[in-house]
Amino acid sequence: MPTATKKCRSCKKQGREENMVMQPNRAWYCDDKCAAEYGRKNWAKGQKIKQKEHRREKRQYDENDYKRQFGLTKKAAQRLAVRLDFNHPCISCGNAKDVQYCGGHYKTAGGHPELALDLRNIHQQCNRYCNMELSGNLAGNKHSYGYTHGLREAGGQAILDYLNGYHPPKNYTCQELIAMRKEYNAEIRRVEQGLPPSRDWRALSEAEKEAV
């Protein structure tokens, strides 16, 4: 009568049944060392699955976290504003030196969230002086002409009238914010490649012109 053989679950080698070890899960192994090695591999695989599931759950949570999605999209809009104004000086003081610039809001994002993602409301601004020290430098001082004057020079009185006018609340969904951010990031990549902007992000529509 032929001797029964079993396959080791860990290393897959065939062995005679009397020389193999069967564990409580009714799996056969060459010896206790193979059984322990299989246990370690199985544990590591389980940990990877748990980590993957955790990342998936976190991503789903983040995608439905409005505050997070709004903040990420606002940062993308600010980065795009800086790229669009790369060859222009600071909107509020005219500084063109090699300093840190940011996307500065004319109407603050906190006070006017309906304009926080509007590129007409965001322009390149020297971060430390105008944006931080002078809180946006709207009116200017003896060393600078201010954001209001800079906007009037860049886009005319119509832009100021538009920004100072009434704007209803923007009830964005998280998915809309994600889509906007993808569009902003795609435009950033386009401009960084040396291509012209895909459209005039600061232009007023005919309806907007009529409203002001």
PDB file of N, CA, C and O in Angstrom, residues 1-52:
ATOM      1  N   MET A   1       0.851  -1.201   0.000  1.00  0.00           N
ATOM      2  CA  MET A   1       0.000   0.000   0.000  1.00  0.00           C
ATOM      3  C   MET A   1       0.883   1.245   0.000  1.00  0.00           C
ATOM      4  O   MET A   1       1.785   1.380   0.835  1.00  0.00           O
ATOM      5  N   PRO A   2       0.688   2.190  -0.958  1.00  0.00           N
ATOM      6  CA  PRO A   2       1.560   3.376  -1.047  1.00  0.00           C
ATOM      7  C   PRO A   2       1.425   4.273   0.187  1.00  0.00           C
ATOM      8  O   PRO A   2       0.371   4.358   0.793  1.00  0.00           O
ATOM      9  N   THR A   3       2.540   4.888   0.541  1.00  0.00           N
ATOM     10  CA  THR A   3       2.561   5.789   1.696  1.00  0.00           C
ATOM     11  C   THR A   3       1.862   7.095   1.339  1.00  0.00           C
ATOM     12  O   THR A   3       2.121   7.677   0.281  1.00  0.00           O
ATOM     13  N   ALA A   4       0.987   7.564   2.229  1.00  0.00           N
ATOM     14  CA  ALA A   4       0.264   8.821   1.984  1.00  0.00           C
ATOM     15  C   ALA A   4       1.227  10.000   2.057  1.00  0.00           C
ATOM     16  O   ALA A   4       2.145  10.034   2.888  1.00  0.00           O
ATOM     17  N   THR A   5       1.028  10.967   1.176  1.00  0.00           N
ATOM     18  CA  THR A   5       1.853  12.181   1.182  1.00  0.00           C
ATOM     19  C   THR A   5       0.967  13.396   1.381  1.00  0.00           C
ATOM     20  O   THR A   5      -0.222  13.386   1.067  1.00  0.00           O
ATOM     21  N   LYS A   6       1.573  14.416   1.942  1.00  0.00           N
ATOM     22  CA  LYS A   6       0.866  15.674   2.175  1.00  0.00           C
ATOM     23  C   LYS A   6       1.720  16.830   1.659  1.00  0.00           C
ATOM     24  O   LYS A   6       2.951  16.720   1.579  1.00  0.00           O
ATOM     25  N   LYS A   7       1.053  17.936   1.311  1.00  0.00           N
ATOM     26  CA  LYS A   7       1.783  19.125   0.844  1.00  0.00           C
ATOM     27  C   LYS A   7       1.837  20.154   1.973  1.00  0.00           C
ATOM     28  O   LYS A   7       0.816  20.457   2.599  1.00  0.00           O
ATOM     29  N   CYS A   8       3.015  20.666   2.217  1.00  0.00           N
ATOM     30  CA  CYS A   8       3.189  21.694   3.255  1.00  0.00           C
ATOM     31  C   CYS A   8       2.500  22.988   2.804  1.00  0.00           C
ATOM     32  O   CYS A   8       2.754  23.470   1.698  1.00  0.00           O
ATOM     33  N   ARG A   9       1.657  23.523   3.658  1.00  0.00           N
ATOM     34  CA  ARG A   9       0.945  24.748   3.305  1.00  0.00           C
ATOM     35  C   ARG A   9       1.895  25.932   3.177  1.00  0.00           C
ATOM     36  O   ARG A   9       1.624  26.875   2.431  1.00  0.00           O
ATOM     37  N   SER A  10       3.038  25.878   3.857  1.00  0.00           N
ATOM     38  CA  SER A  10       3.962  27.017   3.839  1.00  0.00           C
ATOM     39  C   SER A  10       4.910  26.970   2.649  1.00  0.00           C
ATOM     40  O   SER A  10       4.917  27.868   1.816  1.00  0.00           O
ATOM     41  N   CYS A  11       5.690  25.911   2.545  1.00  0.00           N
ATOM     42  CA  CYS A  11       6.718  25.864   1.492  1.00  0.00           C
ATOM     43  C   CYS A  11       6.277  25.068   0.263  1.00  0.00           C
ATOM     44  O   CYS A  11       6.988  25.032  -0.740  1.00  0.00           O
ATOM     45  N   LYS A  12       5.119  24.390   0.357  1.00  0.00           N
ATOM     46  CA  LYS A  12       4.504  23.648  -0.750  1.00  0.00           C
ATOM     47  C   LYS A  12       5.232  22.355  -1.107  1.00  0.00           C
ATOM     48  O   LYS A  12       4.916  21.717  -2.116  1.00  0.00           O
ATOM     49  N   LYS A  13       6.187  21.946  -0.283  1.00  0.00           N
ATOM     50  CA  LYS A  13       6.881  20.691  -0.554  1.00  0.00           C
ATOM     51  C   LYS A  13       5.998  19.506  -0.164  1.00  0.00           C
ATOM     52  O   LYS A  13       5.206  19.580   0.765  1.00  0.00           O
ATOM     53  N   GLN A  14       6.182  18.410  -0.896  1.00  0.00           N
ATOM     54  CA  GLN A  14       5.475  17.170  -0.585  1.00  0.00           C
ATOM     55  C   GLN A  14       6.303  16.377   0.428  1.00  0.00           C
ATOM     56  O   GLN A  14       7.533  16.367   0.388  1.00  0.00           O
ATOM     57  N   GLY A  15       5.603  15.711   1.359  1.00  0.00           N
ATOM     58  CA  GLY A  15       6.303  14.882   2.349  1.00  0.00           C
ATOM     59  C   GLY A  15       5.447  13.730   2.801  1.00  0.00           C
ATOM     60  O   GLY A  15       4.219  13.734   2.626  1.00  0.00           O
ATOM     61  N   ARG A  16       6.090  12.746   3.355  1.00  0.00           N
ATOM     62  CA  ARG A  16       5.352  11.605   3.864  1.00  0.00           C
ATOM     63  C   ARG A  16       4.565  12.027   5.094  1.00  0.00           C
ATOM     64  O   ARG A  16       5.060  12.753   5.944  1.00  0.00           O
ATOM     65  N   GLU A  17       3.355  11.534   5.170  1.00  0.00           N
ATOM     66  CA  GLU A  17       2.443  11.975   6.226  1.00  0.00           C
ATOM     67  C   GLU A  17       3.036  11.777   7.614  1.00  0.00           C
ATOM     68  O   GLU A  17       2.897  12.640   8.494  1.00  0.00           O
ATOM     69  N   GLU A  18       3.736  10.655   7.823  1.00  0.00           N
ATOM     70  CA  GLU A  18       4.278  10.391   9.163  1.00  0.00           C
ATOM     71  C   GLU A  18       5.406  11.343   9.542  1.00  0.00           C
ATOM     72  O   GLU A  18       5.759  11.482  10.711  1.00  0.00           O
ATOM     73  N   ASN A  19       5.955  12.031   8.523  1.00  0.00           N
ATOM     74  CA  ASN A  19       7.033  12.994   8.805  1.00  0.00           C
ATOM     75  C   ASN A  19       6.526  14.445   8.857  1.00  0.00           C
ATOM     76  O   ASN A  19       7.318  15.359   9.068  1.00  0.00           O
ATOM     77  N   MET A  20       5.236  14.629   8.621  1.00  0.00           N
ATOM     78  CA  MET A  20       4.650  15.977   8.599  1.00  0.00           C
ATOM     79  C   MET A  20       4.000  16.296   9.942  1.00  0.00           C
ATOM     80  O   MET A  20       3.792  15.421  10.786  1.00  0.00           O
ATOM     81  N   VAL A  21       3.663  17.572  10.092  1.00  0.00           N
ATOM     82  CA  VAL A  21       3.011  18.042  11.313  1.00  0.00           C
ATOM     83  C   VAL A  21       1.673  18.654  10.930  1.00  0.00           C
ATOM     84  O   VAL A  21       1.600  19.498  10.029  1.00  0.00           O
ATOM     85  N   MET A  22       0.599  18.235  11.596  1.00  0.00           N
ATOM     86  CA  MET A  22      -0.709  18.823  11.338  1.00  0.00           C
ATOM     87  C   MET A  22      -1.068  19.775  12.474  1.00  0.00           C
ATOM     88  O   MET A  22      -1.011  19.406  13.647  1.00  0.00           O
ATOM     89  N   GLN A  23      -1.421  20.985  12.118  1.00  0.00           N
ATOM     90  CA  GLN A  23      -1.787  22.000  13.096  1.00  0.00           C
ATOM     91  C   GLN A  23      -3.294  21.943  13.387  1.00  0.00           C
ATOM     92  O   GLN A  23      -4.046  21.276  12.674  1.00  0.00           O
ATOM     93  N   PRO A  24      -3.741  22.652  14.453  1.00  0.00           N
ATOM     94  CA  PRO A  24      -5.172  22.634  14.805  1.00  0.00           C
ATOM     95  C   PRO A  24      -6.102  23.070  13.673  1.00  0.00           C
ATOM     96  O   PRO A  24      -7.276  22.705  13.665  1.00  0.00           O
ATOM     97  N   ASN A  25      -5.601  23.854  12.735  1.00  0.00           N
ATOM     98  CA  ASN A  25      -6.444  24.277  11.609  1.00  0.00           C
ATOM     99  C   ASN A  25      -6.526  23.192  10.535  1.00  0.00           C
ATOM    100  O   ASN A  25      -7.018  23.431   9.433  1.00  0.00           O
ATOM    101  N   ARG A  26      -5.958  21.992  10.871  1.00  0.00           N
ATOM    102  CA  ARG A  26      -5.969  20.824   9.998  1.00  0.00           C
ATOM    103  C   ARG A  26      -5.125  21.033   8.737  1.00  0.00           C
ATOM    104  O   ARG A  26      -5.334  20.376   7.715  1.00  0.00           O
ATOM    105  N   ALA A  27      -4.197  21.957   8.785  1.00  0.00           N
ATOM    106  CA  ALA A  27      -3.247  22.162   7.692  1.00  0.00           C
ATOM    107  C   ALA A  27      -1.962  21.416   8.012  1.00  0.00           C
ATOM    108  O   ALA A  27      -1.552  21.314   9.177  1.00  0.00           O
ATOM    109  N   TRP A  28      -1.326  20.891   6.968  1.00  0.00           N
ATOM    110  CA  TRP A  28      -0.086  20.127   7.138  1.00  0.00           C
ATOM    111  C   TRP A  28       1.139  20.993   6.837  1.00  0.00           C
ATOM    112  O   TRP A  28       1.132  21.814   5.937  1.00  0.00           O
ATOM    113  N   TYR A  29       2.204  20.751   7.623  1.00  0.00           N
ATOM    114  CA  TYR A  29       3.469  21.473   7.461  1.00  0.00           C
ATOM    115  C   TYR A  29       4.630  20.496   7.598  1.00  0.00           C
ATOM    116  O   TYR A  29       4.491  19.439   8.233  1.00  0.00           O
ATOM    117  N   CYS A  30       5.751  20.913   7.013  1.00  0.00           N
ATOM    118  CA  CYS A  30       6.930  20.057   7.121  1.00  0.00           C
ATOM    119  C   CYS A  30       7.319  19.838   8.582  1.00  0.00           C
ATOM    120  O   CYS A  30       7.640  18.731   9.003  1.00  0.00           O
ATOM    121  N   ASP A  31       7.281  20.939   9.329  1.00  0.00           N
ATOM    122  CA  ASP A  31       7.627  20.893  10.754  1.00  0.00           C
ATOM    123  C   ASP A  31       7.093  22.149  11.425  1.00  0.00           C
ATOM    124  O   ASP A  31       6.436  22.991  10.783  1.00  0.00           O
ATOM    125  N   ASP A  32       7.391  22.305  12.695  1.00  0.00           N
ATOM    126  CA  ASP A  32       6.911  23.476  13.439  1.00  0.00           C
ATOM    127  C   ASP A  32       7.498  24.781  12.890  1.00  0.00           C
ATOM    128  O   ASP A  32       6.868  25.832  12.957  1.00  0.00           O
ATOM    129  N   LYS A  33       8.720  24.700  12.342  1.00  0.00           N
ATOM    130  CA  LYS A  33       9.350  25.910  11.780  1.00  0.00           C
ATOM    131  C   LYS A  33       8.557  26.417  10.576  1.00  0.00           C
ATOM    132  O   LYS A  33       8.321  27.617  10.424  1.00  0.00           O
ATOM    133  N   CYS A  34       8.137  25.482   9.706  1.00  0.00           N
ATOM    134  CA  CYS A  34       7.330  25.872   8.543  1.00  0.00           C
ATOM    135  C   CYS A  34       5.986  26.434   8.994  1.00  0.00           C
ATOM    136  O   CYS A  34       5.476  27.399   8.414  1.00  0.00           O
ATOM    137  N   ALA A  35       5.401  25.818  10.013  1.00  0.00           N
ATOM    138  CA  ALA A  35       4.114  26.297  10.522  1.00  0.00           C
ATOM    139  C   ALA A  35       4.249  27.717  11.063  1.00  0.00           C
ATOM    140  O   ALA A  35       3.392  28.584  10.834  1.00  0.00           O
ATOM    141  N   ALA A  36       5.345  27.985  11.797  1.00  0.00           N
ATOM    142  CA  ALA A  36       5.565  29.318  12.356  1.00  0.00           C
ATOM    143  C   ALA A  36       5.795  30.351  11.254  1.00  0.00           C
ATOM    144  O   ALA A  36       5.304  31.479  11.317  1.00  0.00           O
ATOM    145  N   GLU A  37       6.542  29.942  10.213  1.00  0.00           N
ATOM    146  CA  GLU A  37       6.814  30.851   9.095  1.00  0.00           C
ATOM    147  C   GLU A  37       5.518  31.206   8.370  1.00  0.00           C
ATOM    148  O   GLU A  37       5.293  32.366   7.996  1.00  0.00           O
ATOM    149  N   TYR A  38       4.649  30.211   8.195  1.00  0.00           N
ATOM    150  CA  TYR A  38       3.357  30.475   7.560  1.00  0.00           C
ATOM    151  C   TYR A  38       2.525  31.432   8.404  1.00  0.00           C
ATOM    152  O   TYR A  38       1.863  32.337   7.887  1.00  0.00           O
ATOM    153  N   GLY A  39       2.576  31.244   9.717  1.00  0.00           N
ATOM    154  CA  GLY A  39       1.839  32.130  10.621  1.00  0.00           C
ATOM    155  C   GLY A  39       2.312  33.566  10.520  1.00  0.00           C
ATOM    156  O   GLY A  39       1.497  34.497  10.494  1.00  0.00           O
ATOM    157  N   ARG A  40       3.631  33.741  10.435  1.00  0.00           N
ATOM    158  CA  ARG A  40       4.179  35.104  10.308  1.00  0.00           C
ATOM    159  C   ARG A  40       3.745  35.753   9.001  1.00  0.00           C
ATOM    160  O   ARG A  40       3.345  36.915   8.966  1.00  0.00           O
ATOM    161  N   LYS A  41       3.828  35.001   7.897  1.00  0.00           N
ATOM    162  CA  LYS A  41       3.438  35.542   6.593  1.00  0.00           C
ATOM    163  C   LYS A  41       1.951  35.878   6.575  1.00  0.00           C
ATOM    164  O   LYS A  41       1.542  36.913   6.044  1.00  0.00           O
ATOM    165  N   ASN A  42       1.152  34.997   7.144  1.00  0.00           N
ATOM    166  CA  ASN A  42      -0.287  35.216   7.156  1.00  0.00           C
ATOM    167  C   ASN A  42      -0.655  36.432   8.001  1.00  0.00           C
ATOM    168  O   ASN A  42      -1.549  37.208   7.662  1.00  0.00           O
ATOM    169  N   TRP A  43       0.064  36.604   9.106  1.00  0.00           N
ATOM    170  CA  TRP A  43      -0.183  37.767   9.976  1.00  0.00           C
ATOM    171  C   TRP A  43       0.171  39.058   9.236  1.00  0.00           C
ATOM    172  O   TRP A  43      -0.571  40.041   9.280  1.00  0.00           O
ATOM    173  N   ALA A  44       1.342  39.060   8.550  1.00  0.00           N
ATOM    174  CA  ALA A  44       1.774  40.248   7.806  1.00  0.00           C
ATOM    175  C   ALA A  44       0.774  40.574   6.690  1.00  0.00           C
ATOM    176  O   ALA A  44       0.447  41.744   6.454  1.00  0.00           O
ATOM    177  N   LYS A  45       0.277  39.520   6.018  1.00  0.00           N
ATOM    178  CA  LYS A  45      -0.716  39.738   4.956  1.00  0.00           C
ATOM    179  C   LYS A  45      -1.982  40.338   5.536  1.00  0.00           C
ATOM    180  O   LYS A  45      -2.576  41.262   4.955  1.00  0.00           O
ATOM    181  N   GLY A  46      -2.397  39.844   6.702  1.00  0.00           N
ATOM    182  CA  GLY A  46      -3.581  40.385   7.362  1.00  0.00           C
ATOM    183  C   GLY A  46      -3.399  41.844   7.744  1.00  0.00           C
ATOM    184  O   GLY A  46      -4.325  42.649   7.612  1.00  0.00           O
ATOM    185  N   GLN A  47      -2.191  42.193   8.208  1.00  0.00           N
ATOM    186  CA  GLN A  47      -1.908  43.583   8.576  1.00  0.00           C
ATOM    187  C   GLN A  47      -1.976  44.498   7.364  1.00  0.00           C
ATOM    188  O   GLN A  47      -2.499  45.610   7.432  1.00  0.00           O
ATOM    189  N   LYS A  48      -1.453  44.022   6.231  1.00  0.00           N
ATOM    190  CA  LYS A  48      -1.498  44.817   4.999  1.00  0.00           C
ATOM    191  C   LYS A  48      -2.939  45.053   4.568  1.00  0.00           C
ATOM    192  O   LYS A  48      -3.296  46.147   4.127  1.00  0.00           O
ATOM    193  N   ILE A  49      -3.769  44.021   4.689  1.00  0.00           N
ATOM    194  CA  ILE A  49      -5.177  44.159   4.322  1.00  0.00           C
ATOM    195  C   ILE A  49      -5.857  45.167   5.232  1.00  0.00           C
ATOM    196  O   ILE A  49      -6.635  46.027   4.781  1.00  0.00           O
ATOM    197  N   LYS A  50      -5.557  45.093   6.540  1.00  0.00           N
ATOM    198  CA  LYS A  50      -6.144  46.041   7.483  1.00  0.00           C
ATOM    199  C   LYS A  50      -5.704  47.472   7.188  1.00  0.00           C
ATOM    200  O   LYS A  50      -6.502  48.408   7.244  1.00  0.00           O
ATOM    201  N   GLN A  51      -4.412  47.648   6.871  1.00  0.00           N
ATOM    202  CA  GLN A  51      -3.897  48.980   6.555  1.00  0.00           C
ATOM    203  C   GLN A  51      -4.539  49.532   5.292  1.00  0.00           C
ATOM    204  O   GLN A  51      -4.881  50.717   5.215  1.00  0.00           O
ATOM    205  N   LYS A  52      -4.694  48.665   4.299  1.00  0.00           N
ATOM    206  CA  LYS A  52      -5.322  49.087   3.047  1.00  0.00           C
ATOM    207  C   LYS A  52      -6.766  49.506   3.291  1.00  0.00           C
ATOM    208  O   LYS A  52      -7.246  50.516   2.766  1.00  0.00           O
TER     209      LYS A  52
END
